[in-house]
Amino acid sequence: MSFSTRTTTTKMQILLLFLVIQLCHGSNDTVSISLKRHTLNVGGTSFVGLKNFDGVVFYGEISVGSPPQKFNVVFDTGSTDLWVPSKEWPEETDHKHPKFDKDASKTCRLMKGAEVNIAYETGSVVGILAQDNVNVGGVVIKSQDLFLARNPDTYFRSVKFDGVLGLGIKSSRAQGSVTVWENMVKQKLITKPIFSLYLRPHKGDGGEDPNGGQIMFGGFDPKQFKGEHVYVPMKLSDDRWKIKMSKIYINGKPAINFCDDVECTAMVDSGSTDIFGPDEAVGKIYKEIGATKVIIRCEQFPALPDIYFEIGGKHLRLTKHDYVEVKTNPKKSCRLRIVKSKNRRKDWVLGEAFMTKFHTVFDYGDVKTPRIGFAEAI
């Protein structure tokens, strides 16, 4: 952002100009966006409400094109592609969505190539690759690759959010595209190649909670967590934000030591609702806490023990309030948020149920040794 000012020689005018520049750019060169509205973080200490829909998904506002067209997107560390609905997005959906009009944007350019199927463990869309300016938290990424989506499956016809902004590692992106995260670093829009997620538990019984947390690019806010982060190296052999895990403790004893024979990993995934694990390991947890399936009797809730995940040599504690979802409308129900993987995968997935408890930093400062940090969220 530039300023047009006339030359002055007075100390007061120079001081005022300095303050204006500081307020606009921020002293730490960090960018914060909310899942409620568009904001520019000043000095890395501002808090703006995030949207948490029904305790299962977090999303926030970005804009695409010139003039800007606004969309609410999920910031997903488990994928890499950015897509928003195109004008071909169907009207028959559970929630109304804005549709990107490429002809209304002076900076949009369609790229050559066939349509791409963008699939997740749950849900898929079809998209065509384009480039346009994308505004994320007040920072404009020039000529950013994105997909103009159509043909959503049943899942994406039912969701509240409009699109997905992937924050995963570049090698899992769609062929020929450059991710938002890569371009932020490449275009030197942030001083430090890190971003952090602060996800707050849903308040109320369903619907949209506007006070859902914060995502920050270029830094983190120490007011959002207690103590220090424990950092764990990322698994370089994979293309996702994966880390090594070791044991799970229940009531102070190791209930599962599932990494003795085979090195196990966990993907830190803000696009997944729960904590997913291998069938056998999750079954052992259920047995230890007196459960037989994901739905439990609410009478069991008061007696449920704390569960500790050992990561980076530290015991990260989840209480029953963290790993059990309690609903009271239309009637009371209790559901475990540690569940068996749908595709029988061997890796664990630490989704929102875990990340809500722990402020998470994704640090790519050293490309040879990227790392992820966890600290108890406030």
mmCIF file with all atom_site columns, N, CA and C in Angstrom, residues 104-127:
data_model
loop_
_atom_site.group_PDB
_atom_site.id
_atom_site.type_symbol
_atom_site.label_atom_id
_atom_site.label_alt_id
_atom_site.label_comp_id
_atom_site.label_asym_id
_atom_site.label_entity_id
_atom_site.label_seq_id
_atom_site.pdbx_PDB_ins_code
_atom_site.Cartn_x
_atom_site.Cartn_y
_atom_site.Cartn_z
_atom_site.occupancy
_atom_site.B_iso_or_equiv
_atom_site.pdbx_formal_charge
_atom_site.auth_seq_id
_atom_site.auth_comp_id
_atom_site.auth_asym_id
_atom_site.auth_atom_id
_atom_site.pdbx_PDB_model_num
ATOM 1  N N  . ALA A 1 104 ? -16.946 -10.101 -14.922 1.00 0.00 ? 104 ALA A N  1
ATOM 2  C CA . ALA A 1 104 ? -17.045 -8.842  -14.180 1.00 0.00 ? 104 ALA A CA 1
ATOM 3  C C  . ALA A 1 104 ? -15.720 -8.433  -13.565 1.00 0.00 ? 104 ALA A C  1
ATOM 4  N N  . SER A 1 105 ? -14.715 -9.299  -13.633 1.00 0.00 ? 105 SER A N  1
ATOM 5  C CA . SER A 1 105 ? -13.400 -8.995  -13.063 1.00 0.00 ? 105 SER A CA 1
ATOM 6  C C  . SER A 1 105 ? -12.424 -8.587  -14.156 1.00 0.00 ? 105 SER A C  1
ATOM 7  N N  . LYS A 1 106 ? -11.832 -7.421  -14.006 1.00 0.00 ? 106 LYS A N  1
ATOM 8  C CA . LYS A 1 106 ? -10.879 -6.909  -14.997 1.00 0.00 ? 106 LYS A CA 1
ATOM 9  C C  . LYS A 1 106 ? -9.559  -7.667  -14.979 1.00 0.00 ? 106 LYS A C  1
ATOM 10 N N  . THR A 1 107 ? -9.299  -8.417  -13.897 1.00 0.00 ? 107 THR A N  1
ATOM 11 C CA . THR A 1 107 ? -7.999  -9.077  -13.742 1.00 0.00 ? 107 THR A CA 1
ATOM 12 C C  . THR A 1 107 ? -8.071  -10.592 -13.879 1.00 0.00 ? 107 THR A C  1
ATOM 13 N N  . CYS A 1 108 ? -9.240  -11.133 -14.197 1.00 0.00 ? 108 CYS A N  1
ATOM 14 C CA . CYS A 1 108 ? -9.381  -12.590 -14.300 1.00 0.00 ? 108 CYS A CA 1
ATOM 15 C C  . CYS A 1 108 ? -8.905  -13.092 -15.660 1.00 0.00 ? 108 CYS A C  1
ATOM 16 N N  . ARG A 1 109 ? -8.204  -14.220 -15.616 1.00 0.00 ? 109 ARG A N  1
ATOM 17 C CA . ARG A 1 109 ? -7.716  -14.833 -16.847 1.00 0.00 ? 109 ARG A CA 1
ATOM 18 C C  . ARG A 1 109 ? -7.881  -16.348 -16.755 1.00 0.00 ? 109 ARG A C  1
ATOM 19 N N  . LEU A 1 110 ? -8.611  -16.924 -17.693 1.00 0.00 ? 110 LEU A N  1
ATOM 20 C CA . LEU A 1 110 ? -8.761  -18.376 -17.727 1.00 0.00 ? 110 LEU A CA 1
ATOM 21 C C  . LEU A 1 110 ? -7.483  -19.015 -18.249 1.00 0.00 ? 110 LEU A C  1
ATOM 22 N N  . MET A 1 111 ? -7.094  -20.141 -17.667 1.00 0.00 ? 111 MET A N  1
ATOM 23 C CA . MET A 1 111 ? -5.883  -20.844 -18.064 1.00 0.00 ? 111 MET A CA 1
ATOM 24 C C  . MET A 1 111 ? -6.237  -22.022 -18.969 1.00 0.00 ? 111 MET A C  1
ATOM 25 N N  . LYS A 1 112 ? -5.304  -22.407 -19.799 1.00 0.00 ? 112 LYS A N  1
ATOM 26 C CA . LYS A 1 112 ? -5.535  -23.533 -20.693 1.00 0.00 ? 112 LYS A CA 1
ATOM 27 C C  . LYS A 1 112 ? -5.525  -24.839 -19.903 1.00 0.00 ? 112 LYS A C  1
ATOM 28 N N  . GLY A 1 113 ? -6.307  -25.782 -20.378 1.00 0.00 ? 113 GLY A N  1
ATOM 29 C CA . GLY A 1 113 ? -6.328  -27.082 -19.719 1.00 0.00 ? 113 GLY A CA 1
ATOM 30 C C  . GLY A 1 113 ? -7.735  -27.587 -19.494 1.00 0.00 ? 113 GLY A C  1
ATOM 31 N N  . ALA A 1 114 ? -7.809  -28.872 -19.221 1.00 0.00 ? 114 ALA A N  1
ATOM 32 C CA . ALA A 1 114 ? -9.099  -29.508 -18.995 1.00 0.00 ? 114 ALA A CA 1
ATOM 33 C C  . ALA A 1 114 ? -9.595  -29.214 -17.583 1.00 0.00 ? 114 ALA A C  1
ATOM 34 N N  . GLU A 1 115 ? -10.857 -29.499 -17.364 1.00 0.00 ? 115 GLU A N  1
ATOM 35 C CA . GLU A 1 115 ? -11.406 -29.370 -16.028 1.00 0.00 ? 115 GLU A CA 1
ATOM 36 C C  . GLU A 1 115 ? -10.730 -30.364 -15.078 1.00 0.00 ? 115 GLU A C  1
ATOM 37 N N  . VAL A 1 116 ? -10.680 -29.988 -13.814 1.00 0.00 ? 116 VAL A N  1
ATOM 38 C CA . VAL A 1 116 ? -10.023 -30.809 -12.802 1.00 0.00 ? 116 VAL A CA 1
ATOM 39 C C  . VAL A 1 116 ? -11.059 -31.238 -11.778 1.00 0.00 ? 116 VAL A C  1
ATOM 40 N N  . ASN A 1 117 ? -11.012 -32.518 -11.396 1.00 0.00 ? 117 ASN A N  1
ATOM 41 C CA . ASN A 1 117 ? -11.863 -33.004 -10.324 1.00 0.00 ? 117 ASN A CA 1
ATOM 42 C C  . ASN A 1 117 ? -11.136 -32.801 -8.995  1.00 0.00 ? 117 ASN A C  1
ATOM 43 N N  . ILE A 1 118 ? -11.707 -32.008 -8.112  1.00 0.00 ? 118 ILE A N  1
ATOM 44 C CA . ILE A 1 118 ? -11.112 -31.730 -6.798  1.00 0.00 ? 118 ILE A CA 1
ATOM 45 C C  . ILE A 1 118 ? -11.892 -32.535 -5.771  1.00 0.00 ? 118 ILE A C  1
ATOM 46 N N  . ALA A 1 119 ? -11.262 -33.571 -5.242  1.00 0.00 ? 119 ALA A N  1
ATOM 47 C CA . ALA A 1 119 ? -11.959 -34.503 -4.359  1.00 0.00 ? 119 ALA A CA 1
ATOM 48 C C  . ALA A 1 119 ? -11.318 -34.518 -2.979  1.00 0.00 ? 119 ALA A C  1
ATOM 49 N N  . TYR A 1 120 ? -12.145 -34.667 -1.966  1.00 0.00 ? 120 TYR A N  1
ATOM 50 C CA . TYR A 1 120 ? -11.729 -34.779 -0.579  1.00 0.00 ? 120 TYR A CA 1
ATOM 51 C C  . TYR A 1 120 ? -12.249 -36.107 -0.029  1.00 0.00 ? 120 TYR A C  1
ATOM 52 N N  . GLU A 1 121 ? -11.884 -36.432 1.197   1.00 0.00 ? 121 GLU A N  1
ATOM 53 C CA . GLU A 1 121 ? -12.433 -37.660 1.772   1.00 0.00 ? 121 GLU A CA 1
ATOM 54 C C  . GLU A 1 121 ? -13.948 -37.596 1.822   1.00 0.00 ? 121 GLU A C  1
ATOM 55 N N  . THR A 1 122 ? -14.469 -36.391 2.036   1.00 0.00 ? 122 THR A N  1
ATOM 56 C CA . THR A 1 122 ? -15.908 -36.161 1.928   1.00 0.00 ? 122 THR A CA 1
ATOM 57 C C  . THR A 1 122 ? -16.116 -34.999 0.979   1.00 0.00 ? 122 THR A C  1
ATOM 58 N N  . GLY A 1 123 ? -16.767 -35.260 -0.151  1.00 0.00 ? 123 GLY A N  1
ATOM 59 C CA . GLY A 1 123 ? -17.113 -34.179 -1.054  1.00 0.00 ? 123 GLY A CA 1
ATOM 60 C C  . GLY A 1 123 ? -16.192 -34.018 -2.248  1.00 0.00 ? 123 GLY A C  1
ATOM 61 N N  . SER A 1 124 ? -16.757 -33.490 -3.335  1.00 0.00 ? 124 SER A N  1
ATOM 62 C CA . SER A 1 124 ? -15.968 -33.212 -4.539  1.00 0.00 ? 124 SER A CA 1
ATOM 63 C C  . SER A 1 124 ? -16.675 -32.153 -5.371  1.00 0.00 ? 124 SER A C  1
ATOM 64 N N  . VAL A 1 125 ? -15.855 -31.429 -6.156  1.00 0.00 ? 125 VAL A N  1
ATOM 65 C CA . VAL A 1 125 ? -16.363 -30.466 -7.130  1.00 0.00 ? 125 VAL A CA 1
ATOM 66 C C  . VAL A 1 125 ? -15.526 -30.607 -8.391  1.00 0.00 ? 125 VAL A C  1
ATOM 67 N N  . VAL A 1 126 ? -15.981 -30.003 -9.459  1.00 0.00 ? 126 VAL A N  1
ATOM 68 C CA . VAL A 1 126 ? -15.222 -29.930 -10.710 1.00 0.00 ? 126 VAL A CA 1
ATOM 69 C C  . VAL A 1 126 ? -14.888 -28.467 -10.936 1.00 0.00 ? 126 VAL A C  1
ATOM 70 N N  . GLY A 1 127 ? -13.632 -28.170 -11.348 1.00 0.00 ? 127 GLY A N  1
ATOM 71 C CA . GLY A 1 127 ? -13.248 -26.785 -11.528 1.00 0.00 ? 127 GLY A CA 1
ATOM 72 C C  . GLY A 1 127 ? -12.348 -26.568 -12.725 1.00 0.00 ? 127 GLY A C  1
#
